[in-house]
PDB file of C-alpha atoms in Angstrom:
ATOM      1  CA  MET A   1     -40.326  -4.103 -44.466  1.00  0.00           C
ATOM      2  CA  LEU A   2     -41.946  -0.933 -43.131  1.00  0.00           C
ATOM      3  CA  ASN A   3     -45.359  -2.223 -44.153  1.00  0.00           C
ATOM      4  CA  MET A   4     -44.693  -5.457 -42.261  1.00  0.00           C
ATOM      5  CA  ILE A   5     -43.793  -3.510 -39.140  1.00  0.00           C
ATOM      6  CA  LYS A   6     -46.933  -1.365 -39.466  1.00  0.00           C
ATOM      7  CA  ALA A   7     -49.089  -4.458 -39.995  1.00  0.00           C
ATOM      8  CA  ASP A   8     -47.618  -6.185 -36.943  1.00  0.00           C
ATOM      9  CA  LEU A   9     -48.076  -3.092 -34.775  1.00  0.00           C
ATOM     10  CA  TYR A  10     -51.674  -2.748 -35.955  1.00  0.00           C
ATOM     11  CA  ARG A  11     -52.341  -6.415 -35.150  1.00  0.00           C
ATOM     12  CA  VAL A  12     -50.711  -6.162 -31.721  1.00  0.00           C
ATOM     13  CA  PHE A  13     -52.487  -2.956 -30.692  1.00  0.00           C
ATOM     14  CA  LYS A  14     -55.786  -4.321 -31.946  1.00  0.00           C
ATOM     15  CA  GLY A  15     -55.457  -7.340 -29.688  1.00  0.00           C
ATOM     16  CA  LYS A  16     -55.613  -7.525 -25.895  1.00  0.00           C
ATOM     17  CA  ALA A  17     -52.334  -9.225 -24.940  1.00  0.00           C
ATOM     18  CA  LEU A  18     -50.150  -6.102 -24.876  1.00  0.00           C
ATOM     19  CA  TYR A  19     -52.670  -4.125 -22.834  1.00  0.00           C
ATOM     20  CA  ILE A  20     -52.889  -6.973 -20.325  1.00  0.00           C
ATOM     21  CA  CYS A  21     -49.091  -6.903 -20.062  1.00  0.00           C
ATOM     22  CA  VAL A  22     -49.122  -3.162 -19.367  1.00  0.00           C
ATOM     23  CA  LEU A  23     -51.874  -3.560 -16.765  1.00  0.00           C
ATOM     24  CA  VAL A  24     -50.013  -6.364 -14.977  1.00  0.00           C
ATOM     25  CA  ILE A  25     -46.754  -4.367 -15.040  1.00  0.00           C
ATOM     26  CA  LEU A  26     -48.450  -1.369 -13.430  1.00  0.00           C
ATOM     27  CA  ILE A  27     -50.216  -3.548 -10.835  1.00  0.00           C
ATOM     28  CA  LEU A  28     -46.917  -5.198  -9.884  1.00  0.00           C
ATOM     29  CA  ALA A  29     -45.250  -1.776  -9.710  1.00  0.00           C
ATOM     30  CA  THR A  30     -47.998  -0.513  -7.414  1.00  0.00           C
ATOM     31  CA  ILE A  31     -47.675  -3.541  -5.120  1.00  0.00           C
ATOM     32  CA  SER A  32     -43.881  -3.157  -4.991  1.00  0.00           C
ATOM     33  CA  CYS A  33     -44.168   0.550  -4.205  1.00  0.00           C
ATOM     34  CA  TYR A  34     -46.660  -0.109  -1.424  1.00  0.00           C
ATOM     35  CA  GLU A  35     -44.493  -2.877   0.031  1.00  0.00           C
ATOM     36  CA  MET A  36     -41.417  -0.677  -0.538  1.00  0.00           C
ATOM     37  CA  SER A  37     -39.595  -3.781  -1.708  1.00  0.00           C
ATOM     38  CA  PRO A  38     -39.422  -5.286  -5.222  1.00  0.00           C
ATOM     39  CA  GLY A  39     -40.251  -8.917  -5.853  1.00  0.00           C
ATOM     40  CA  ARG A  40     -37.794 -11.002  -7.867  1.00  0.00           C
ATOM     41  CA  ILE A  41     -38.218 -14.184  -9.870  1.00  0.00           C
ATOM     42  CA  GLY A  42     -35.148 -16.382  -9.759  1.00  0.00           C
ATOM     43  CA  VAL A  43     -32.220 -16.902  -7.423  1.00  0.00           C
ATOM     44  CA  GLN A  44     -31.907 -14.269  -4.724  1.00  0.00           C
ATOM     45  CA  THR A  45     -28.575 -12.528  -4.479  1.00  0.00           C
ATOM     46  CA  GLY A  46     -26.392 -10.615  -2.123  1.00  0.00           C
ATOM     47  CA  TYR A  47     -27.146  -7.417  -3.990  1.00  0.00           C
ATOM     48  CA  ALA A  48     -28.022  -4.583  -1.647  1.00  0.00           C
ATOM     49  CA  THR A  49     -29.754  -1.320  -2.255  1.00  0.00           C
ATOM     50  CA  GLU A  50     -30.351   1.314   0.332  1.00  0.00           C
ATOM     51  CA  ASN A  51     -33.614  -0.248   1.500  1.00  0.00           C
ATOM     52  CA  SER A  52     -31.837  -3.436   2.612  1.00  0.00           C
ATOM     53  CA  MET A  53     -29.266  -1.627   4.763  1.00  0.00           C
ATOM     54  CA  GLN A  54     -31.134  -1.913   8.026  1.00  0.00           C
ATOM     55  CA  ASP A  55     -29.835  -2.767  11.454  1.00  0.00           C
ATOM     56  CA  GLN A  56     -30.747  -6.025  13.148  1.00  0.00           C
ATOM     57  CA  GLU A  57     -33.308  -4.345  15.357  1.00  0.00           C
ATOM     58  CA  THR A  58     -35.207  -3.049  12.330  1.00  0.00           C
ATOM     59  CA  ILE A  59     -35.050  -6.446  10.626  1.00  0.00           C
ATOM     60  CA  ASP A  60     -36.419  -8.082  13.773  1.00  0.00           C
ATOM     61  CA  LYS A  61     -39.299  -5.589  13.885  1.00  0.00           C
ATOM     62  CA  ILE A  62     -40.205  -6.353  10.268  1.00  0.00           C
ATOM     63  CA  ASN A  63     -40.046 -10.104  10.903  1.00  0.00           C
ATOM     64  CA  ASP A  64     -42.263  -9.781  13.982  1.00  0.00           C
ATOM     65  CA  THR A  65     -45.130  -8.040  12.201  1.00  0.00           C
ATOM     66  CA  ASN A  66     -47.742  -9.611   9.925  1.00  0.00           C
ATOM     67  CA  SER A  67     -49.194  -6.260   8.905  1.00  0.00           C
ATOM     68  CA  LEU A  68     -48.098  -4.705   5.631  1.00  0.00           C
ATOM     69  CA  GLN A  69     -49.076  -1.278   6.905  1.00  0.00           C
ATOM     70  CA  GLU A  70     -46.872  -1.713   9.981  1.00  0.00           C
ATOM     71  CA  THR A  71     -44.027  -2.908   7.755  1.00  0.00           C
ATOM     72  CA  ARG A  72     -44.396   0.274   5.684  1.00  0.00           C
ATOM     73  CA  GLU A  73     -44.212   2.422   8.790  1.00  0.00           C
ATOM     74  CA  ILE A  74     -41.111   0.591  10.017  1.00  0.00           C
ATOM     75  CA  MET A  75     -39.458   0.944   6.601  1.00  0.00           C
ATOM     76  CA  LYS A  76     -40.207   4.672   6.549  1.00  0.00           C
ATOM     77  CA  GLU A  77     -38.763   5.124  10.042  1.00  0.00           C
ATOM     78  CA  THR A  78     -35.398   3.715   8.907  1.00  0.00           C
ATOM     79  CA  GLY A  79     -34.801   6.755   6.716  1.00  0.00           C
ATOM     80  CA  SER A  80     -35.074   7.571   3.019  1.00  0.00           C
ATOM     81  CA  PHE A  81     -33.996   5.257   0.212  1.00  0.00           C
ATOM     82  CA  PRO A  82     -34.870   5.118  -3.526  1.00  0.00           C
ATOM     83  CA  VAL A  83     -37.642   2.549  -3.862  1.00  0.00           C
ATOM     84  CA  ASP A  84     -37.881   3.117  -7.622  1.00  0.00           C
ATOM     85  CA  LYS A  85     -34.171   2.388  -8.043  1.00  0.00           C
ATOM     86  CA  ALA A  86     -34.546  -0.833  -6.074  1.00  0.00           C
ATOM     87  CA  GLN A  87     -37.418  -1.811  -8.354  1.00  0.00           C
ATOM     88  CA  MET A  88     -35.245  -1.301 -11.410  1.00  0.00           C
ATOM     89  CA  GLY A  89     -32.843  -3.794  -9.881  1.00  0.00           C
ATOM     90  CA  ALA A  90     -35.625  -6.370 -10.299  1.00  0.00           C
ATOM     91  CA  ASN A  91     -36.205  -5.606 -13.992  1.00  0.00           C
ATOM     92  CA  ALA A  92     -35.287  -9.159 -14.946  1.00  0.00           C
ATOM     93  CA  ASN A  93     -38.990  -9.814 -14.252  1.00  0.00           C
ATOM     94  CA  LEU A  94     -39.725  -8.033 -17.544  1.00  0.00           C
ATOM     95  CA  TYR A  95     -38.237 -11.061 -19.304  1.00  0.00           C
ATOM     96  CA  TYR A  96     -41.597 -12.824 -18.976  1.00  0.00           C
ATOM     97  CA  PHE A  97     -43.408  -9.942 -20.659  1.00  0.00           C
ATOM     98  CA  PHE A  98     -40.827 -10.015 -23.450  1.00  0.00           C
ATOM     99  CA  ILE A  99     -41.831 -13.638 -24.019  1.00  0.00           C
ATOM    100  CA  VAL A 100     -45.428 -12.531 -24.581  1.00  0.00           C
ATOM    101  CA  VAL A 101     -44.327  -9.909 -27.119  1.00  0.00           C
ATOM    102  CA  VAL A 102     -42.153 -12.353 -29.074  1.00  0.00           C
ATOM    103  CA  VAL A 103     -44.977 -14.906 -29.121  1.00  0.00           C
ATOM    104  CA  ILE A 104     -47.612 -12.525 -30.488  1.00  0.00           C
ATOM    105  CA  VAL A 105     -45.271 -10.814 -32.970  1.00  0.00           C
ATOM    106  CA  LEU A 106     -43.198 -13.752 -34.218  1.00  0.00           C
ATOM    107  CA  VAL A 107     -43.823 -17.243 -32.878  1.00  0.00           C
ATOM    108  CA  THR A 108     -47.559 -17.274 -33.640  1.00  0.00           C
ATOM    109  CA  ASP A 109     -46.826 -16.535 -37.319  1.00  0.00           C
ATOM    110  CA  LEU A 110     -44.192 -19.259 -37.489  1.00  0.00           C
ATOM    111  CA  SER A 111     -46.293 -21.765 -35.569  1.00  0.00           C
ATOM    112  CA  ASN A 112     -49.426 -21.171 -37.665  1.00  0.00           C
ATOM    113  CA  SER A 113     -47.413 -21.169 -40.928  1.00  0.00           C
ATOM    114  CA  THR A 114     -48.696 -17.724 -41.933  1.00  0.00           C
ATOM    115  CA  VAL A 115     -45.041 -16.841 -42.586  1.00  0.00           C
ATOM    116  CA  LYS A 116     -45.285 -18.829 -45.836  1.00  0.00           C
ATOM    117  CA  ASN A 117     -47.908 -16.436 -47.203  1.00  0.00           C
ATOM    118  CA  THR A 118     -45.800 -13.437 -46.217  1.00  0.00           C
ATOM    119  CA  LEU A 119     -42.648 -14.765 -47.888  1.00  0.00           C
ATOM    120  CA  SER A 120     -44.569 -15.579 -51.053  1.00  0.00           C
ATOM    121  CA  SER A 121     -45.540 -11.916 -51.445  1.00  0.00           C
ATOM    122  CA  ALA A 122     -42.084 -10.679 -52.544  1.00  0.00           C
ATOM    123  CA  ILE A 123     -40.789 -10.291 -48.969  1.00  0.00           C
ATOM    124  CA  SER A 124     -37.284 -11.680 -48.493  1.00  0.00           C
ATOM    125  CA  ARG A 125     -36.334 -13.701 -45.446  1.00  0.00           C
ATOM    126  CA  LYS A 126     -33.846 -11.002 -44.504  1.00  0.00           C
ATOM    127  CA  LYS A 127     -36.525  -8.313 -44.485  1.00  0.00           C
ATOM    128  CA  TYR A 128     -38.899 -10.621 -42.640  1.00  0.00           C
ATOM    129  CA  TYR A 129     -36.329 -11.394 -39.934  1.00  0.00           C
ATOM    130  CA  PHE A 130     -35.317  -7.813 -39.279  1.00  0.00           C
ATOM    131  CA  ALA A 131     -38.897  -6.538 -39.436  1.00  0.00           C
ATOM    132  CA  LYS A 132     -39.862  -9.007 -36.714  1.00  0.00           C
ATOM    133  CA  LEU A 133     -36.742  -8.213 -34.673  1.00  0.00           C
ATOM    134  CA  PHE A 134     -37.326  -4.452 -34.884  1.00  0.00           C
ATOM    135  CA  THR A 135     -41.003  -4.823 -33.930  1.00  0.00           C
ATOM    136  CA  CYS A 136     -40.114  -6.966 -30.901  1.00  0.00           C
ATOM    137  CA  LEU A 137     -37.435  -4.494 -29.802  1.00  0.00           C
ATOM    138  CA  LEU A 138     -39.799  -1.551 -30.276  1.00  0.00           C
ATOM    139  CA  LEU A 139     -42.654  -3.064 -28.275  1.00  0.00           C
ATOM    140  CA  CYS A 140     -40.371  -4.383 -25.527  1.00  0.00           C
ATOM    141  CA  THR A 141     -38.734  -0.957 -25.241  1.00  0.00           C
ATOM    142  CA  GLY A 142     -42.203   0.482 -24.715  1.00  0.00           C
ATOM    143  CA  LEU A 143     -42.837  -1.996 -21.890  1.00  0.00           C
ATOM    144  CA  ILE A 144     -39.477  -1.122 -20.300  1.00  0.00           C
ATOM    145  CA  LEU A 145     -40.265   2.603 -20.381  1.00  0.00           C
ATOM    146  CA  ILE A 146     -43.779   2.072 -19.016  1.00  0.00           C
ATOM    147  CA  ASN A 147     -42.369  -0.077 -16.222  1.00  0.00           C
ATOM    148  CA  ASN A 148     -39.535   2.274 -15.251  1.00  0.00           C
ATOM    149  CA  TYR A 149     -41.302   5.608 -15.504  1.00  0.00           C
ATOM    150  CA  GLY A 150     -44.593   4.147 -14.273  1.00  0.00           C
ATOM    151  CA  SER A 151     -42.792   2.802 -11.188  1.00  0.00           C
ATOM    152  CA  TYR A 152     -41.151   6.191 -10.693  1.00  0.00           C
ATOM    153  CA  LEU A 153     -44.467   8.080 -10.797  1.00  0.00           C
ATOM    154  CA  ILE A 154     -46.354   5.561  -8.667  1.00  0.00           C
ATOM    155  CA  ASN A 155     -43.573   5.572  -6.085  1.00  0.00           C
ATOM    156  CA  LEU A 156     -43.392   9.378  -6.069  1.00  0.00           C
ATOM    157  CA  ILE A 157     -47.148   9.639  -5.465  1.00  0.00           C
ATOM    158  CA  MET A 158     -47.312   6.814  -2.940  1.00  0.00           C
ATOM    159  CA  ASN A 159     -44.091   7.263  -0.954  1.00  0.00           C
ATOM    160  CA  GLY A 160     -42.929  10.825  -1.635  1.00  0.00           C
ATOM    161  CA  SER A 161     -39.708  12.380  -2.876  1.00  0.00           C
ATOM    162  CA  ASN A 162     -37.657  11.049   0.059  1.00  0.00           C
ATOM    163  CA  PHE A 163     -38.019   7.582  -1.428  1.00  0.00           C
ATOM    164  CA  SER A 164     -37.472   8.612  -5.050  1.00  0.00           C
ATOM    165  CA  SER A 165     -34.192   8.672  -6.955  1.00  0.00           C
ATOM    166  CA  GLY A 166     -35.358  11.324  -9.432  1.00  0.00           C
ATOM    167  CA  ILE A 167     -36.313  11.332 -13.096  1.00  0.00           C
ATOM    168  CA  LEU A 168     -32.755  11.896 -14.369  1.00  0.00           C
ATOM    169  CA  GLU A 169     -31.428   8.935 -12.390  1.00  0.00           C
ATOM    170  CA  ILE A 170     -34.228   6.718 -13.716  1.00  0.00           C
ATOM    171  CA  THR A 171     -33.360   7.798 -17.264  1.00  0.00           C
ATOM    172  CA  LYS A 172     -29.663   7.086 -16.747  1.00  0.00           C
ATOM    173  CA  LEU A 173     -30.325   3.644 -15.292  1.00  0.00           C
ATOM    174  CA  THR A 174     -32.763   2.855 -18.100  1.00  0.00           C
ATOM    175  CA  LEU A 175     -30.077   3.626 -20.684  1.00  0.00           C
ATOM    176  CA  LEU A 176     -27.563   1.477 -18.800  1.00  0.00           C
ATOM    177  CA  GLN A 177     -29.924  -1.500 -18.733  1.00  0.00           C
ATOM    178  CA  LEU A 178     -31.212  -1.276 -22.318  1.00  0.00           C
ATOM    179  CA  PRO A 179     -28.256  -3.020 -24.064  1.00  0.00           C
ATOM    180  CA  MET A 180     -28.562  -6.108 -21.840  1.00  0.00           C
ATOM    181  CA  MET A 181     -32.342  -6.055 -22.285  1.00  0.00           C
ATOM    182  CA  TYR A 182     -31.862  -5.984 -26.060  1.00  0.00           C
ATOM    183  CA  GLY A 183     -29.433  -8.868 -25.742  1.00  0.00           C
ATOM    184  CA  ILE A 184     -32.028 -11.047 -23.985  1.00  0.00           C
ATOM    185  CA  ILE A 185     -34.749 -10.009 -26.460  1.00  0.00           C
ATOM    186  CA  SER A 186     -32.392 -11.066 -29.267  1.00  0.00           C
ATOM    187  CA  LEU A 187     -32.041 -14.431 -27.521  1.00  0.00           C
ATOM    188  CA  LEU A 188     -35.821 -14.854 -27.419  1.00  0.00           C
ATOM    189  CA  VAL A 189     -36.129 -13.937 -31.109  1.00  0.00           C
ATOM    190  CA  CYS A 190     -33.364 -16.420 -31.893  1.00  0.00           C
ATOM    191  CA  ILE A 191     -35.169 -19.206 -29.998  1.00  0.00           C
ATOM    192  CA  GLY A 192     -38.388 -18.303 -31.808  1.00  0.00           C
ATOM    193  CA  PHE A 193     -36.783 -18.682 -35.242  1.00  0.00           C
ATOM    194  CA  LEU A 194     -34.936 -21.843 -34.228  1.00  0.00           C
ATOM    195  CA  PHE A 195     -37.948 -23.802 -32.929  1.00  0.00           C
ATOM    196  CA  ARG A 196     -40.918 -22.055 -34.620  1.00  0.00           C
ATOM    197  CA  ARG A 197     -43.571 -23.662 -32.415  1.00  0.00           C
ATOM    198  CA  THR A 198     -45.396 -21.820 -29.627  1.00  0.00           C
ATOM    199  CA  ALA A 199     -45.471 -24.780 -27.228  1.00  0.00           C
ATOM    200  CA  THR A 200     -41.765 -25.515 -27.711  1.00  0.00           C
ATOM    201  CA  PHE A 201     -40.853 -21.840 -27.417  1.00  0.00           C
ATOM    202  CA  ASN A 202     -42.753 -21.475 -24.141  1.00  0.00           C
ATOM    203  CA  ALA A 203     -41.327 -24.713 -22.753  1.00  0.00           C
ATOM    204  CA  ILE A 204     -37.779 -23.451 -23.366  1.00  0.00           C
ATOM    205  CA  THR A 205     -38.081 -19.779 -22.480  1.00  0.00           C
ATOM    206  CA  LEU A 206     -40.354 -19.746 -19.409  1.00  0.00           C
ATOM    207  CA  PRO A 207     -37.967 -21.631 -17.079  1.00  0.00           C
ATOM    208  CA  PHE A 208     -34.832 -20.445 -18.911  1.00  0.00           C
ATOM    209  CA  ILE A 209     -33.479 -17.872 -16.422  1.00  0.00           C
ATOM    210  CA  MET A 210     -33.927 -20.059 -13.361  1.00  0.00           C
ATOM    211  CA  VAL A 211     -32.554 -23.141 -15.132  1.00  0.00           C
ATOM    212  CA  VAL A 212     -29.431 -21.230 -16.229  1.00  0.00           C
ATOM    213  CA  GLN A 213     -28.917 -19.946 -12.689  1.00  0.00           C
ATOM    214  CA  MET A 214     -29.299 -23.436 -11.240  1.00  0.00           C
ATOM    215  CA  ILE A 215     -26.864 -24.893 -13.790  1.00  0.00           C
ATOM    216  CA  ILE A 216     -24.294 -22.201 -12.999  1.00  0.00           C
ATOM    217  CA  MET A 217     -24.669 -22.793  -9.274  1.00  0.00           C
ATOM    218  CA  GLY A 218     -24.427 -26.554  -9.765  1.00  0.00           C
ATOM    219  CA  ILE A 219     -21.229 -26.250 -11.829  1.00  0.00           C
ATOM    220  CA  ALA A 220     -19.785 -23.822  -9.291  1.00  0.00           C
ATOM    221  CA  THR A 221     -20.521 -26.278  -6.469  1.00  0.00           C
ATOM    222  CA  ILE A 222     -19.032 -29.281  -8.289  1.00  0.00           C
ATOM    223  CA  PHE A 223     -15.867 -27.517  -9.406  1.00  0.00           C
ATOM    224  CA  GLU A 224     -15.651 -25.265  -6.325  1.00  0.00           C
ATOM    225  CA  PHE A 225     -15.839 -22.007  -8.253  1.00  0.00           C
ATOM    226  CA  ASP A 226     -16.896 -18.720  -6.686  1.00  0.00           C
ATOM    227  CA  VAL A 227     -20.539 -18.679  -7.791  1.00  0.00           C
ATOM    228  CA  ASP A 228     -20.883 -14.907  -7.271  1.00  0.00           C
ATOM    229  CA  LYS A 229     -18.082 -14.223  -9.751  1.00  0.00           C
ATOM    230  CA  ILE A 230     -19.770 -16.400 -12.373  1.00  0.00           C
ATOM    231  CA  LEU A 231     -23.276 -15.073 -11.761  1.00  0.00           C
ATOM    232  CA  PHE A 232     -21.893 -11.534 -11.811  1.00  0.00           C
ATOM    233  CA  TYR A 233     -22.442 -11.570 -15.599  1.00  0.00           C
ATOM    234  CA  GLU A 234     -25.764 -13.421 -15.634  1.00  0.00           C
ATOM    235  CA  PHE A 235     -28.806 -11.479 -16.934  1.00  0.00           C
ATOM    236  CA  GLN A 236     -30.595 -10.946 -13.623  1.00  0.00           C
ATOM    237  CA  TYR A 237     -27.379 -10.129 -11.780  1.00  0.00           C
ATOM    238  CA  VAL A 238     -26.260  -7.661 -14.437  1.00  0.00           C
ATOM    239  CA  LEU A 239     -29.515  -5.689 -14.251  1.00  0.00           C
ATOM    240  CA  MET A 240     -29.277  -5.541 -10.456  1.00  0.00           C
ATOM    241  CA  ASN A 241     -25.620  -4.566 -10.432  1.00  0.00           C
ATOM    242  CA  LEU A 242     -26.151  -1.824 -13.005  1.00  0.00           C
ATOM    243  CA  VAL A 243     -28.304   0.122 -10.533  1.00  0.00           C
ATOM    244  CA  SER A 244     -25.840  -0.190  -7.643  1.00  0.00           C
ATOM    245  CA  ASN A 245     -23.195   2.308  -8.775  1.00  0.00           C
ATOM    246  CA  PRO A 246     -21.075  -0.100 -10.880  1.00  0.00           C
ATOM    247  CA  THR A 247     -17.465   0.636 -11.759  1.00  0.00           C
ATOM    248  CA  THR A 248     -16.499   1.890 -15.213  1.00  0.00           C
ATOM    249  CA  THR A 249     -14.758  -1.433 -15.871  1.00  0.00           C
ATOM    250  CA  TYR A 250     -17.933  -3.368 -15.065  1.00  0.00           C
ATOM    251  CA  LEU A 251     -20.010  -1.087 -17.303  1.00  0.00           C
ATOM    252  CA  ILE A 252     -17.645  -1.697 -20.222  1.00  0.00           C
ATOM    253  CA  GLN A 253     -17.629  -5.449 -19.599  1.00  0.00           C
ATOM    254  CA  THR A 254     -21.425  -5.698 -19.462  1.00  0.00           C
ATOM    255  CA  LEU A 255     -21.752  -3.497 -22.554  1.00  0.00           C
ATOM    256  CA  ILE A 256     -19.423  -5.828 -24.473  1.00  0.00           C
ATOM    257  CA  LEU A 257     -21.403  -8.803 -23.173  1.00  0.00           C
ATOM    258  CA  ALA A 258     -24.717  -7.240 -24.229  1.00  0.00           C
ATOM    259  CA  PHE A 259     -23.530  -6.426 -27.762  1.00  0.00           C
ATOM    260  CA  SER A 260     -22.069  -9.925 -28.035  1.00  0.00           C
ATOM    261  CA  TYR A 261     -25.510 -11.319 -27.188  1.00  0.00           C
ATOM    262  CA  ILE A 262     -27.155  -9.070 -29.781  1.00  0.00           C
ATOM    263  CA  VAL A 263     -24.744  -9.993 -32.565  1.00  0.00           C
ATOM    264  CA  ILE A 264     -24.373 -13.725 -31.826  1.00  0.00           C
ATOM    265  CA  PHE A 265     -28.044 -14.530 -31.208  1.00  0.00           C
ATOM    266  CA  ASN A 266     -29.227 -12.559 -34.228  1.00  0.00           C
ATOM    267  CA  LEU A 267     -26.654 -14.242 -36.469  1.00  0.00           C
ATOM    268  CA  ILE A 268     -27.812 -17.652 -35.249  1.00  0.00           C
ATOM    269  CA  GLY A 269     -31.482 -16.720 -35.588  1.00  0.00           C
ATOM    270  CA  TYR A 270     -31.117 -15.216 -39.048  1.00  0.00           C
ATOM    271  CA  TYR A 271     -29.036 -17.987 -40.597  1.00  0.00           C
ATOM    272  CA  SER A 272     -31.207 -20.710 -39.093  1.00  0.00           C
ATOM    273  CA  PHE A 273     -34.289 -19.021 -40.608  1.00  0.00           C
ATOM    274  CA  LYS A 274     -32.488 -18.464 -43.914  1.00  0.00           C
ATOM    275  CA  LYS A 275     -31.743 -22.167 -44.263  1.00  0.00           C
ATOM    276  CA  ALA A 276     -34.967 -23.492 -42.739  1.00  0.00           C
ATOM    277  CA  GLU A 277     -37.722 -25.093 -44.757  1.00  0.00           C
ATOM    278  CA  VAL A 278     -40.813 -22.940 -44.340  1.00  0.00           C
ATOM    279  CA  LYS A 279     -43.998 -25.012 -44.141  1.00  0.00           C
TER     280      LYS A 279
END
């Protein structure tokens, strides 16, 4: 199992995909720090960090300017707020980089049938599954740390300490978000083992977050539910809410949800792979 992990890490670091992911993450972090506002993929929410608490006059000024430099000056005049913390609220964007990791570590092997050669060399399916899972979690954790601490350093250099939440706060928020991140990575690994084809995997996972959000909103509209209460435990919402001083009750609830994801999706993924015919 350890040799499998080492071989996968060697293959990944020898290739270009992971380095491209890191480069794109740092470019996006730099753009967000310069704009002093994180970009989000998916349904926008009512979540508010300090940088969104502006009076109407300030909002009107921002809307009236087409210059990014002028927008920066207006944002700075409103007072200090933690830009890096706001960026961590948009960490659901890392989901798309997790897809890349799962593809290069797992789905490519399954899709190209190289898994058959691995299993024929005295490697059990159990060891294979958990070696792939651990490698995906390890590499994705690296991307999370690069994103969070890279954003912190870039923001500190670009915007100064008045717009930084501090290294200890970044560390705390990273630890709070990790369980839910691991839950979604477990989901991706599960989908990889269930469908075992790169094209199918990409077709399911790329639109997954937005499709789930749209389904939830559609159900809420039809049955007249409070959509915010339902979305409160959706992946993107959870990551945003975890950086906005959540209550102890909410932390416990999201932790239970995250560990449920980890256990359920890995059980499904493992037993589907255990019973699958490997071609």
